Tab-separated table of C-alpha atoms in Angstrom:
chain	number	residue	atom	x	y	z
A	1	LEU	CA	12.462	-57.747	-89.198
A	2	VAL	CA	10.378	-60.622	-87.851
A	3	SER	CA	9.231	-61.556	-91.369
A	4	THR	CA	12.896	-61.938	-92.373
A	5	LEU	CA	13.502	-64.266	-89.434
A	6	ILE	CA	10.496	-66.386	-90.373
A	7	ALA	CA	11.742	-66.660	-93.959
A	8	HIS	CA	15.262	-67.523	-92.760
A	9	VAL	CA	14.016	-70.287	-90.457
A	10	LYS	CA	11.929	-71.722	-93.276
A	11	SER	CA	14.880	-71.698	-95.701
A	12	ILE	CA	17.175	-73.444	-93.178
A	13	GLU	CA	14.803	-75.792	-91.360
A	14	GLY	CA	11.931	-76.083	-93.825
A	15	TYR	CA	9.548	-75.048	-91.059
A	16	THR	CA	7.309	-71.980	-90.910
A	17	THR	CA	7.243	-70.645	-87.365
A	18	THR	CA	4.585	-68.294	-86.036
A	19	TYR	CA	5.057	-64.559	-85.882
A	20	ARG	CA	4.830	-64.590	-82.071
A	21	LYS	CA	7.539	-67.253	-81.678
A	22	ALA	CA	9.865	-65.379	-84.030
A	23	TRP	CA	9.180	-62.098	-82.232
A	24	LEU	CA	9.873	-63.619	-78.798
A	25	ALA	CA	13.053	-65.307	-80.056
A	26	LYS	CA	14.285	-62.045	-81.570
A	27	HIS	CA	13.845	-60.107	-78.317
A	28	LYS	CA	15.378	-62.897	-76.256
A	29	VAL	CA	18.510	-62.792	-78.423
A	30	ILE	CA	18.655	-58.989	-78.171
A	31	GLU	CA	18.399	-59.193	-74.364
A	32	ASN	CA	21.122	-61.855	-74.230
A	33	ILE	CA	23.455	-59.585	-76.213
A	34	TYR	CA	22.583	-56.113	-74.959
A	35	GLY	CA	20.580	-56.706	-71.781
A	36	ASN	CA	17.002	-55.590	-71.223
A	37	GLY	CA	15.561	-52.149	-70.595
A	38	GLU	CA	15.350	-52.583	-66.830
A	39	LYS	CA	19.048	-53.403	-66.547
A	40	SER	CA	19.868	-50.436	-68.781
A	41	TYR	CA	17.974	-48.069	-66.483
A	42	HIS	CA	19.861	-49.496	-63.492
A	43	LYS	CA	23.127	-48.654	-65.268
A	44	LEU	CA	22.025	-45.133	-66.123
A	45	SER	CA	23.598	-43.405	-63.094
A	46	LYS	CA	26.981	-45.023	-63.742
A	47	LEU	CA	26.725	-44.171	-67.437
A	48	LEU	CA	26.022	-40.517	-66.661
A	49	GLN	CA	28.926	-40.398	-64.212
A	50	ALA	CA	31.240	-41.838	-66.863
A	51	MET	CA	30.040	-39.360	-69.467
A	52	GLN	CA	30.580	-36.425	-67.109
A	53	THR	CA	34.046	-37.744	-66.261
A	54	TYR	CA	35.176	-37.900	-69.884
A	55	LEU	CA	32.948	-35.045	-71.110
A	56	PRO	CA	33.029	-32.673	-68.139
A	57	SER	CA	31.386	-29.826	-70.054
A	58	MET	CA	28.351	-31.931	-70.934
A	59	VAL	CA	25.095	-30.635	-69.431
A	60	ILE	CA	22.960	-33.191	-67.607
A	61	GLU	CA	19.828	-32.648	-65.524
A	62	LYS	CA	18.156	-35.681	-63.970
A	63	GLU	CA	15.008	-36.128	-61.906
A	64	THR	CA	14.090	-39.202	-59.885
A	65	LEU	CA	11.052	-40.288	-57.866
A	66	SER	CA	10.795	-42.077	-54.553
A	67	ILE	CA	9.554	-45.649	-54.790
A	68	LEU	CA	6.163	-46.030	-53.114
A	69	THR	CA	5.005	-49.244	-51.482
A	70	LYS	CA	2.057	-50.133	-49.259
A	71	GLN	CA	4.338	-49.441	-46.302
A	72	GLY	CA	5.377	-46.038	-47.658
A	73	THR	CA	8.510	-44.817	-49.433
A	74	ILE	CA	11.731	-46.829	-49.416
A	75	GLU	CA	14.490	-44.793	-47.778
A	76	GLY	CA	17.327	-43.926	-50.148
A	77	VAL	CA	15.871	-45.789	-53.144
A	78	PHE	CA	14.665	-43.899	-56.208
A	79	LYS	CA	13.479	-44.635	-59.726
A	80	PHE	CA	14.186	-42.851	-62.982
A	81	HIS	CA	11.789	-40.052	-63.938
A	82	ARG	CA	13.322	-37.534	-66.376
A	83	LEU	CA	16.666	-36.913	-68.034
A	84	PHE	CA	17.877	-33.855	-69.956
A	85	TRP	CA	21.252	-33.737	-71.702
A	86	SER	CA	23.170	-31.638	-74.198
A	87	PHE	CA	26.714	-31.807	-75.540
A	88	ARG	CA	28.947	-28.742	-75.192
A	89	PRO	CA	29.930	-28.620	-78.919
A	90	CYS	CA	26.228	-28.423	-79.804
A	91	ILE	CA	25.663	-25.649	-77.270
A	92	ASN	CA	28.647	-23.681	-78.559
A	93	LYS	CA	27.640	-24.058	-82.200
A	94	PHE	CA	24.114	-22.822	-81.508
A	95	GLN	CA	25.564	-19.340	-81.029
A	96	TYR	CA	26.271	-19.307	-84.788
A	97	CYS	CA	22.929	-20.752	-85.877
A	98	LYS	CA	19.772	-18.989	-86.944
A	99	PRO	CA	17.805	-17.625	-83.944
A	100	VAL	CA	15.228	-20.398	-84.300
A	101	VAL	CA	14.683	-23.504	-82.157
A	102	GLN	CA	12.279	-26.267	-83.090
A	103	VAL	CA	11.027	-28.719	-80.470
A	104	ASP	CA	9.130	-31.951	-80.944
A	105	GLY	CA	8.517	-35.278	-79.278
A	106	SER	CA	8.195	-38.934	-80.164
A	107	TRP	CA	6.720	-41.846	-78.242
A	108	LEU	CA	8.939	-44.531	-76.767
A	109	TYR	CA	7.314	-47.890	-77.289
A	110	LYS	CA	7.820	-51.339	-75.764
A	111	LYS	CA	7.571	-52.007	-72.028
A	112	TYR	CA	8.741	-48.747	-70.464
A	113	LYS	CA	7.021	-46.262	-72.784
A	114	GLY	CA	7.560	-42.527	-72.123
A	115	SER	CA	8.612	-39.906	-74.676
A	116	LEU	CA	11.792	-38.664	-76.306
A	117	LEU	CA	11.808	-34.876	-76.732
A	118	VAL	CA	14.375	-33.073	-78.866
A	119	ALA	CA	15.317	-29.536	-79.832
A	120	VAL	CA	17.042	-28.776	-83.129
A	121	ALA	CA	18.461	-25.661	-84.763
A	122	GLN	CA	19.607	-24.773	-88.286
A	123	ASP	CA	22.990	-23.351	-89.207
A	124	VAL	CA	23.760	-20.832	-91.970
A	125	ASN	CA	24.191	-23.689	-94.463
A	126	ASN	CA	20.669	-24.933	-93.658
A	127	LYS	CA	22.053	-28.026	-91.914
A	128	ILE	CA	20.090	-29.414	-88.969
A	129	LEU	CA	21.854	-29.337	-85.597
A	130	PRO	CA	20.414	-31.383	-82.696
A	131	ILE	CA	21.066	-29.410	-79.521
A	132	VAL	CA	19.068	-31.080	-76.740
A	133	PHE	CA	17.713	-34.530	-75.917
A	134	ILE	CA	15.374	-35.466	-73.092
A	135	VAL	CA	13.570	-38.604	-71.912
A	136	VAL	CA	10.384	-38.009	-69.930
A	137	GLU	CA	7.295	-39.860	-68.766
A	138	GLY	CA	5.142	-38.385	-71.543
A	139	GLU	CA	4.224	-35.123	-73.222
A	140	THR	CA	2.748	-33.588	-70.082
A	141	THR	CA	2.881	-29.920	-69.114
A	142	GLU	CA	5.379	-30.677	-66.326
A	143	ALA	CA	7.599	-32.677	-68.680
A	144	TRP	CA	7.599	-29.898	-71.271
A	145	PHE	CA	8.305	-27.334	-68.556
A	146	PHE	CA	11.311	-29.389	-67.407
A	147	PHE	CA	12.458	-29.444	-71.036
A	148	LEU	CA	11.904	-25.774	-71.901
A	149	ASN	CA	13.258	-24.459	-68.619
A	150	ASN	CA	16.520	-26.394	-68.917
A	151	LEU	CA	16.748	-25.570	-72.627
A	152	LYS	CA	16.613	-21.871	-71.803
A	153	ARG	CA	18.985	-22.108	-68.829
A	154	HIS	CA	21.702	-24.211	-70.387
A	155	VAL	CA	21.520	-23.904	-74.169
A	156	THR	CA	19.491	-20.965	-75.498
A	157	PRO	CA	19.835	-17.979	-73.110
A	158	GLN	CA	19.851	-15.535	-76.026
A	159	ASN	CA	17.047	-13.053	-76.548
A	160	GLY	CA	15.056	-12.724	-79.741
A	161	LEU	CA	14.570	-16.450	-80.379
A	162	ARG	CA	11.679	-18.086	-82.219
A	163	LEU	CA	10.451	-21.320	-80.661
A	164	ILE	CA	8.700	-23.543	-83.218
A	165	SER	CA	6.427	-26.361	-82.088
A	166	ASP	CA	3.231	-28.144	-83.003
A	167	LYS	CA	0.003	-27.004	-81.331
A	168	HIS	CA	0.335	-29.377	-78.363
A	169	LYS	CA	-1.467	-27.802	-75.406
A	170	SER	CA	1.220	-28.940	-72.958
A	171	ILE	CA	3.914	-27.019	-74.838
A	172	LYS	CA	1.827	-23.839	-74.898
A	173	SER	CA	1.058	-24.196	-71.209
A	174	ALA	CA	4.698	-24.822	-70.228
A	175	TYR	CA	5.938	-21.953	-72.404
A	176	SER	CA	3.446	-19.565	-70.796
A	177	ARG	CA	4.522	-20.284	-67.217
A	178	TRP	CA	6.178	-17.252	-65.654
A	179	ASP	CA	9.190	-19.270	-64.461
A	180	SER	CA	9.858	-21.161	-67.712
A	181	GLY	CA	12.457	-18.595	-68.808
A	182	TRP	CA	10.579	-17.970	-72.064
A	183	THR	CA	8.713	-14.665	-72.168
A	184	PRO	CA	7.158	-12.452	-74.873
A	185	GLU	CA	10.035	-10.037	-74.212
A	186	ASN	CA	12.839	-12.506	-75.025
A	187	SER	CA	11.180	-14.892	-77.490
A	188	MET	CA	8.209	-15.702	-79.692
A	189	HIS	CA	6.319	-18.996	-79.793
A	190	VAL	CA	5.155	-19.914	-83.305
A	191	PHE	CA	3.551	-23.018	-84.758
A	192	CYS	CA	5.096	-25.341	-87.333
A	193	ILE	CA	3.569	-24.607	-90.738
A	194	ARG	CA	3.955	-28.209	-91.835
A	195	ASN	CA	1.978	-29.391	-88.811
A	196	ILE	CA	-0.721	-26.811	-89.501
A	197	THR	CA	-0.880	-27.944	-93.135
A	198	GLN	CA	-1.199	-31.606	-92.157
A	199	ASN	CA	-3.980	-30.832	-89.680
A	200	PHE	CA	-5.744	-28.725	-92.302
A	201	THR	CA	-5.650	-31.401	-94.992
A	202	MET	CA	-6.813	-34.060	-92.514
A	203	LYS	CA	-9.776	-31.951	-91.417
A	204	TYR	CA	-10.890	-30.664	-94.830
A	205	LYS	CA	-11.389	-33.324	-97.487
A	206	ASN	CA	-12.122	-30.925	-100.375
A	207	ASN	CA	-9.294	-31.341	-102.912
A	208	ASP	CA	-9.675	-27.798	-104.275
A	209	ILE	CA	-9.161	-26.359	-100.791
A	210	LYS	CA	-6.131	-28.614	-100.318
A	211	LYS	CA	-4.590	-27.320	-103.555
A	212	ILE	CA	-4.981	-23.735	-102.325
A	213	ASP	CA	-3.480	-24.724	-98.999
A	214	TYR	CA	-0.413	-26.306	-100.636
A	215	GLN	CA	-0.018	-23.386	-103.051
A	216	TYR	CA	0.151	-20.743	-100.304
A	217	GLY	CA	1.462	-22.913	-97.462
């Protein structure tokens, strides 16, 4: 933490640095040790090749975009757009899990932003099993379609599944597309009760209503 760095500098040097200076110094040290995000993205193709070499059964789907300039696209040069991956042991174990898949996303902060989307399942011992990871530009309909389509193709081809999500419009739209692989005949899309409860309690401030909601939720 930056506050810890400030306290450490003060204890050693007797000087209280500013938050900004400590923050910049922290990230400079991290870049010197691990490299920055841009360099990591440049190494992504080689990393994926290495993973597929040593984990040949690993599932990877990648999308790139052409780089646009004022003069047009640069021939043969692309930039990262989306990445989907799943490990074979996770795929195999899903066959013995409950027929329920929960999907959710989280923002990626700092310079490059984007979103991390994940799918998890639950085994018979009620243990959580992560089955799919994906990095996309954001929680757009196209990004969720890329996620759900590959999830169905590579990991969850079974019929009779329940797909749990929050009420994000992009997820509903992607799920409803005819070519997503998810249909009312092979699956059911349901909303996360915890998310519904949180939205309910945020919208309605009456404590008596909240108590009823918690009692029956």
